[in-house]
Each structure stands twice: as structure tokens, then as C-alpha cells.
Amino acid sequence: KRIVILISGRGSNMEAIVQRCAAEGWPAQVAAVIANRPGASGLAFAAGHGIATTVVDHTAHASREAFDAALAAAIDAHAPDLVVLAGFMRILGDAFVQRYAGRLLNIHPSLLPAFAGLHTHRRAIEAGCKLAGATVHFVTPALDHGPIVAQAAVPVQPDDTPEALAARVLAVEHVIYPQAVRWFVSDELQVDTAGVVRHRGGA
Ligand code: GRF
């Protein structure tokens, strides 16, 4: 299986996936890492691991549709079985999402369906939540609401700042995202008609 990973900045989730893929010998390879910003520091990590890198700069396109089309062309050059959004900070249009339906994953830093959207850690703290976490889901046109593949919860501490909680959540993101990608490339995921994902067996 061929994986293309999209990043916007640090790319720590991309790094975790690249490292687990190599360490565990998945039936897959990360064919390319694509960023929407030339300064994305994750590009250097990918290049250092011999992975093809491309920048599709969203500021260089006149419209959202033009950017999405250029992004799809860059992705399709690598004929992916799976497209992974990892800290990718652009909202993608319906045409793009439909093009990769069923093979487009995202990670969101909350326990969806709670706290879709931005500033999830501050919102969880302000709401007095005792648990926070992360969700890996298939991407559908409804933002942050696709079929859930994996989740992990972390405690919210009484004196937590959004930064402290974000760091605690990021640590479990680096566990569940590689796991979810491994399940996909191992053909261990099934999505039922109600949009409920089941992982069958396997180690
Ligand atoms: C993470 O909090 C992730 O949940 C969100 O983007 C943030 C940065 O991720 N999608 P990364 O370090 O760029 O992978």
C-alpha cells in the first residue's frame, strides 16, 4: 500500500507514522509528504528519510478550488491507497473529499463528536471536562465528523493550561494515528452503512 501524508507545520504525527511504518514492517510505504506551506519543518524530516516531498502553497492559488485541484494532482502523482492529513490546517472542499472518499484520514485533538473545530483544548478546560483526547476519523464533507476509527483519552488536570493539555493529547495522537493507519493498510477496517468503523482481529 502507498501512503501520502499532508502536513502544514511540525508534522509530529507524520514522523510517528513514518517511524512506526519502518519499525514494524507494515505492508505499506510512505510515498510522499506534501505541505501547503514551504516552511513546514516536517518536510526536512521526510526528505531526511528519503521520502519524496512537495509543497503546494495555498497562497499561490487564486481560489480554494484551484488549490484543491493542484493538491489532488500532486497527491495523485504518487498513486496513493491512503491519504493521511496530519496537522494539515486547511479545510478541503467537497470535490476533494469525495475524490478520496474512504481513503482519507484525519486526526482531531478532541474526543469527537465533542469539540469539533478549533481551540479544542481551551474549550475542554473551560467546559470543566475531566477527560480530553484525540480522534482519528475518515474525512467526509462535514468538518471533523467522519466515521471514527480510533480514539484515546487523557485526564484534564485541575490547573491545566491549553498548552499542557495539548502536549498530553499529542502524546496519545502519536500512538493512535500510526495504529489506525496500520489497520487501514492491513485491510483490517470495515465501515458499516451507519458509518460505524469496525476493526477486525489482527495483532
Ligand atoms: C495536532 O494537535 C493534531 O491533532 C492537529 O494538528 C496538531 C499538530 O500536529 N491535527 P503535527 O505535530 O503537525 O502532526
Tab-separated table of C-alpha atoms and ligand atoms in Angstrom:
chain	number	residue	atom	x	y	z
A	1	LYS	CA	0.000	0.000	0.000
A	2	ARG	CA	1.101	3.570	-0.786
A	3	ILE	CA	0.550	6.349	1.745
A	4	VAL	CA	0.715	10.100	1.071
A	5	ILE	CA	0.825	12.348	4.161
A	6	LEU	CA	-0.248	16.019	4.142
A	7	ILE	CA	1.217	18.423	6.702
A	8	SER	CA	1.193	22.144	7.423
A	9	GLY	CA	3.927	22.533	10.007
A	10	ARG	CA	5.838	20.442	12.556
A	11	GLY	CA	4.471	17.131	11.269
A	12	SER	CA	4.996	15.183	14.502
A	13	ASN	CA	2.140	12.832	13.593
A	14	MET	CA	3.741	12.267	10.187
A	15	GLU	CA	7.038	11.447	11.920
A	16	ALA	CA	5.327	8.931	14.199
A	17	ILE	CA	3.705	7.209	11.213
A	18	VAL	CA	6.948	7.134	9.189
A	19	GLN	CA	8.849	5.669	12.137
A	20	ARG	CA	6.251	3.021	13.042
A	21	CYS	CA	5.816	2.038	9.382
A	22	ALA	CA	9.548	1.336	9.090
A	23	ALA	CA	9.982	-0.199	12.550
A	24	GLU	CA	7.004	-2.575	12.270
A	25	GLY	CA	7.360	-3.503	8.606
A	26	TRP	CA	3.825	-2.544	7.563
A	27	PRO	CA	2.639	-3.750	4.131
A	28	ALA	CA	2.965	-0.120	3.068
A	29	GLN	CA	5.324	2.721	2.357
A	30	VAL	CA	5.052	6.476	2.816
A	31	ALA	CA	5.395	7.509	-0.823
A	32	ALA	CA	5.338	11.282	-0.267
A	33	VAL	CA	4.893	14.078	2.236
A	34	ILE	CA	3.129	17.163	0.884
A	35	ALA	CA	2.912	20.514	2.695
A	36	ASN	CA	0.783	23.568	1.964
A	37	ARG	CA	3.494	25.833	3.348
A	38	PRO	CA	7.121	25.964	2.136
A	39	GLY	CA	8.349	26.479	5.698
A	40	ALA	CA	6.751	23.307	7.098
A	41	SER	CA	9.521	21.850	9.240
A	42	GLY	CA	8.236	18.314	8.698
A	43	LEU	CA	9.489	18.489	5.093
A	44	ALA	CA	13.112	18.273	6.271
A	45	PHE	CA	12.342	15.170	8.346
A	46	ALA	CA	10.683	13.479	5.359
A	47	ALA	CA	13.495	14.383	2.955
A	48	GLY	CA	15.998	13.095	5.519
A	49	HIS	CA	14.191	9.747	5.394
A	50	GLY	CA	14.347	9.548	1.601
A	51	ILE	CA	10.649	10.357	1.208
A	52	ALA	CA	9.548	12.491	-1.756
A	53	THR	CA	8.385	15.936	-0.655
A	54	THR	CA	6.266	18.534	-2.419
A	55	VAL	CA	4.965	21.975	-1.496
A	56	VAL	CA	1.583	23.082	-2.801
A	57	ASP	CA	1.446	26.607	-1.435
A	58	HIS	CA	-2.149	27.643	-0.860
A	59	THR	CA	-1.172	31.324	-1.082
A	60	ALA	CA	-0.065	30.702	-4.680
A	61	HIS	CA	-3.571	29.805	-5.863
A	62	ALA	CA	-6.340	32.224	-6.741
A	63	SER	CA	-9.115	30.129	-5.222
A	64	ARG	CA	-9.768	27.302	-2.808
A	65	GLU	CA	-10.868	25.138	-5.729
A	66	ALA	CA	-7.645	25.850	-7.654
A	67	PHE	CA	-5.574	24.940	-4.607
A	68	ASP	CA	-7.548	21.736	-4.019
A	69	ALA	CA	-7.075	20.757	-7.686
A	70	ALA	CA	-3.316	21.403	-7.540
A	71	LEU	CA	-3.120	19.447	-4.292
A	72	ALA	CA	-5.011	16.491	-5.793
A	73	ALA	CA	-2.670	16.476	-8.794
A	74	ALA	CA	0.387	16.413	-6.513
A	75	ILE	CA	-1.177	13.601	-4.454
A	76	ASP	CA	-2.233	11.511	-7.464
A	77	ALA	CA	1.300	11.644	-8.876
A	78	HIS	CA	2.077	9.115	-6.129
A	79	ALA	CA	-0.980	6.892	-6.722
A	80	PRO	CA	-1.874	6.577	-3.020
A	81	ASP	CA	-4.044	3.898	-1.457
A	82	LEU	CA	-4.393	6.192	1.561
A	83	VAL	CA	-4.123	9.952	2.114
A	84	VAL	CA	-3.315	10.993	5.700
A	85	LEU	CA	-3.985	14.531	6.980
A	86	ALA	CA	-1.511	15.089	9.816
A	87	GLY	CA	-1.656	18.535	11.309
A	88	PHE	CA	-2.971	19.740	7.977
A	89	MET	CA	-4.557	23.103	8.646
A	90	ARG	CA	-6.650	23.672	5.522
A	91	ILE	CA	-10.339	22.941	5.097
A	92	LEU	CA	-10.717	20.835	1.944
A	93	GLY	CA	-13.629	21.257	-0.448
A	94	ASP	CA	-16.323	18.649	-1.083
A	95	ALA	CA	-14.916	17.694	-4.514
A	96	PHE	CA	-11.527	16.929	-2.971
A	97	VAL	CA	-13.058	14.950	-0.095
A	98	GLN	CA	-15.273	12.954	-2.486
A	99	ARG	CA	-12.238	12.154	-4.683
A	100	TYR	CA	-10.560	10.382	-1.751
A	101	ALA	CA	-13.699	9.060	-0.068
A	102	GLY	CA	-12.944	6.005	2.015
A	103	ARG	CA	-9.171	6.519	1.858
A	104	LEU	CA	-8.732	9.919	3.571
A	105	LEU	CA	-7.929	10.047	7.304
A	106	ASN	CA	-7.566	12.937	9.731
A	107	ILE	CA	-6.666	13.322	13.377
A	108	HIS	CA	-8.532	15.823	15.514
A	109	PRO	CA	-7.394	16.839	19.018
A	110	SER	CA	-10.654	16.129	20.854
A	111	LEU	CA	-12.956	13.206	21.638
A	112	LEU	CA	-15.349	13.730	18.710
A	113	PRO	CA	-18.162	14.474	18.390
A	114	ALA	CA	-17.246	16.802	21.250
A	115	PHE	CA	-15.319	19.961	20.349
A	116	ALA	CA	-15.222	19.856	16.563
A	117	GLY	CA	-13.438	22.909	15.180
A	118	LEU	CA	-10.539	24.883	16.626
A	119	HIS	CA	-9.110	25.641	20.114
A	120	THR	CA	-10.254	22.261	21.406
A	121	HIS	CA	-8.016	22.196	24.500
A	122	ARG	CA	-9.048	25.627	25.770
A	123	ARG	CA	-12.700	24.730	25.180
A	124	ALA	CA	-12.394	21.421	27.054
A	125	ILE	CA	-10.747	23.146	30.021
A	126	GLU	CA	-13.356	25.928	30.052
A	127	ALA	CA	-16.133	23.343	29.932
A	128	GLY	CA	-14.696	21.680	33.039
A	129	CYS	CA	-14.081	18.367	31.227
A	130	LYS	CA	-12.217	15.705	33.210
A	131	LEU	CA	-11.210	13.844	30.064
A	132	ALA	CA	-9.861	15.105	26.754
A	133	GLY	CA	-8.194	13.260	23.907
A	134	ALA	CA	-7.835	12.688	20.188
A	135	THR	CA	-9.825	11.085	17.395
A	136	VAL	CA	-8.731	9.510	14.106
A	137	HIS	CA	-11.594	9.594	11.608
A	138	PHE	CA	-12.376	9.195	7.931
A	139	VAL	CA	-12.847	12.602	6.348
A	140	THR	CA	-16.299	13.434	4.981
A	141	PRO	CA	-17.645	16.780	3.737
A	142	ALA	CA	-18.938	17.519	7.258
A	143	LEU	CA	-15.920	19.048	9.029
A	144	ASP	CA	-14.493	16.898	11.848
A	145	HIS	CA	-17.445	14.485	11.724
A	146	GLY	CA	-16.496	11.418	9.681
A	147	PRO	CA	-16.583	7.761	10.817
A	148	ILE	CA	-14.392	7.325	13.890
A	149	VAL	CA	-11.509	4.858	13.527
A	150	ALA	CA	-9.642	5.289	16.825
A	151	GLN	CA	-9.716	7.408	19.968
A	152	ALA	CA	-7.601	7.889	23.075
A	153	ALA	CA	-8.484	9.811	26.246
A	154	VAL	CA	-6.229	11.664	28.660
A	155	PRO	CA	-7.067	13.265	32.017
A	156	VAL	CA	-7.555	17.015	32.275
A	157	GLN	CA	-5.630	18.203	35.342
A	158	PRO	CA	-7.140	20.913	37.602
A	159	ASP	CA	-4.507	23.527	36.744
A	160	ASP	CA	-4.113	22.589	33.101
A	161	THR	CA	-3.253	25.220	30.551
A	162	PRO	CA	-4.254	24.586	26.918
A	163	GLU	CA	-0.562	24.040	26.127
A	164	ALA	CA	-0.118	21.439	28.867
A	165	LEU	CA	-3.235	19.589	27.764
A	166	ALA	CA	-2.202	19.819	24.093
A	167	ALA	CA	1.120	18.161	24.894
A	168	ARG	CA	-0.604	15.347	26.809
A	169	VAL	CA	-3.031	14.813	23.904
A	170	LEU	CA	-0.274	14.949	21.276
A	171	ALA	CA	1.493	12.074	23.020
A	172	VAL	CA	-1.514	9.790	22.527
A	173	GLU	CA	-2.036	11.061	18.971
A	174	HIS	CA	1.352	9.574	18.191
A	175	VAL	CA	0.039	6.209	19.403
A	176	ILE	CA	-3.402	6.041	17.809
A	177	TYR	CA	-2.615	7.574	14.421
A	178	PRO	CA	0.076	5.047	13.442
A	179	GLN	CA	-2.201	2.303	14.801
A	180	ALA	CA	-5.161	3.474	12.715
A	181	VAL	CA	-3.014	3.768	9.571
A	182	ARG	CA	-1.605	0.292	10.185
A	183	TRP	CA	-5.137	-1.119	10.488
A	184	PHE	CA	-6.096	0.542	7.185
A	185	VAL	CA	-3.068	-0.639	5.198
A	186	SER	CA	-3.570	-4.123	6.675
A	187	ASP	CA	-7.185	-4.132	5.399
A	188	GLU	CA	-8.468	-4.632	8.933
A	189	LEU	CA	-11.049	-1.823	8.860
A	190	GLN	CA	-14.678	-2.077	7.791
A	191	VAL	CA	-17.168	0.813	7.756
A	192	ASP	CA	-20.825	-0.207	8.009
A	193	THR	CA	-23.739	1.567	6.339
A	194	ALA	CA	-24.300	3.603	9.510
A	195	GLY	CA	-20.736	4.912	9.300
A	196	VAL	CA	-19.514	2.828	12.234
A	197	VAL	CA	-15.951	1.562	11.796
A	198	ARG	CA	-15.043	-1.900	12.980
A	199	HIS	CA	-11.508	-3.221	13.359
A	200	ARG	CA	-11.378	-6.980	12.892
A	201	GLY	CA	-8.875	-9.028	14.849
A	202	GLY	CA	-5.272	-8.995	13.928
A	203	ALA	CA	-2.355	-8.391	16.274
B	1	GRF	C1	-2.095	18.175	16.437
B	1	GRF	O1	-2.662	18.652	17.631
B	1	GRF	C2	-3.176	17.475	15.641
B	1	GRF	O2	-4.191	16.956	16.456
B	1	GRF	C3	-3.716	18.552	14.774
B	1	GRF	O3	-2.580	19.302	14.400
B	1	GRF	C4	-1.700	19.366	15.541
B	1	GRF	C5	-0.269	19.348	15.095
B	1	GRF	O4	0.040	18.072	14.622
B	1	GRF	N1	-4.406	17.995	13.642
B	1	GRF	P1	1.502	17.726	13.965
B	1	GRF	O5	2.542	17.849	15.065
B	1	GRF	O6	1.761	18.762	12.868
B	1	GRF	O7	1.360	16.331	13.463
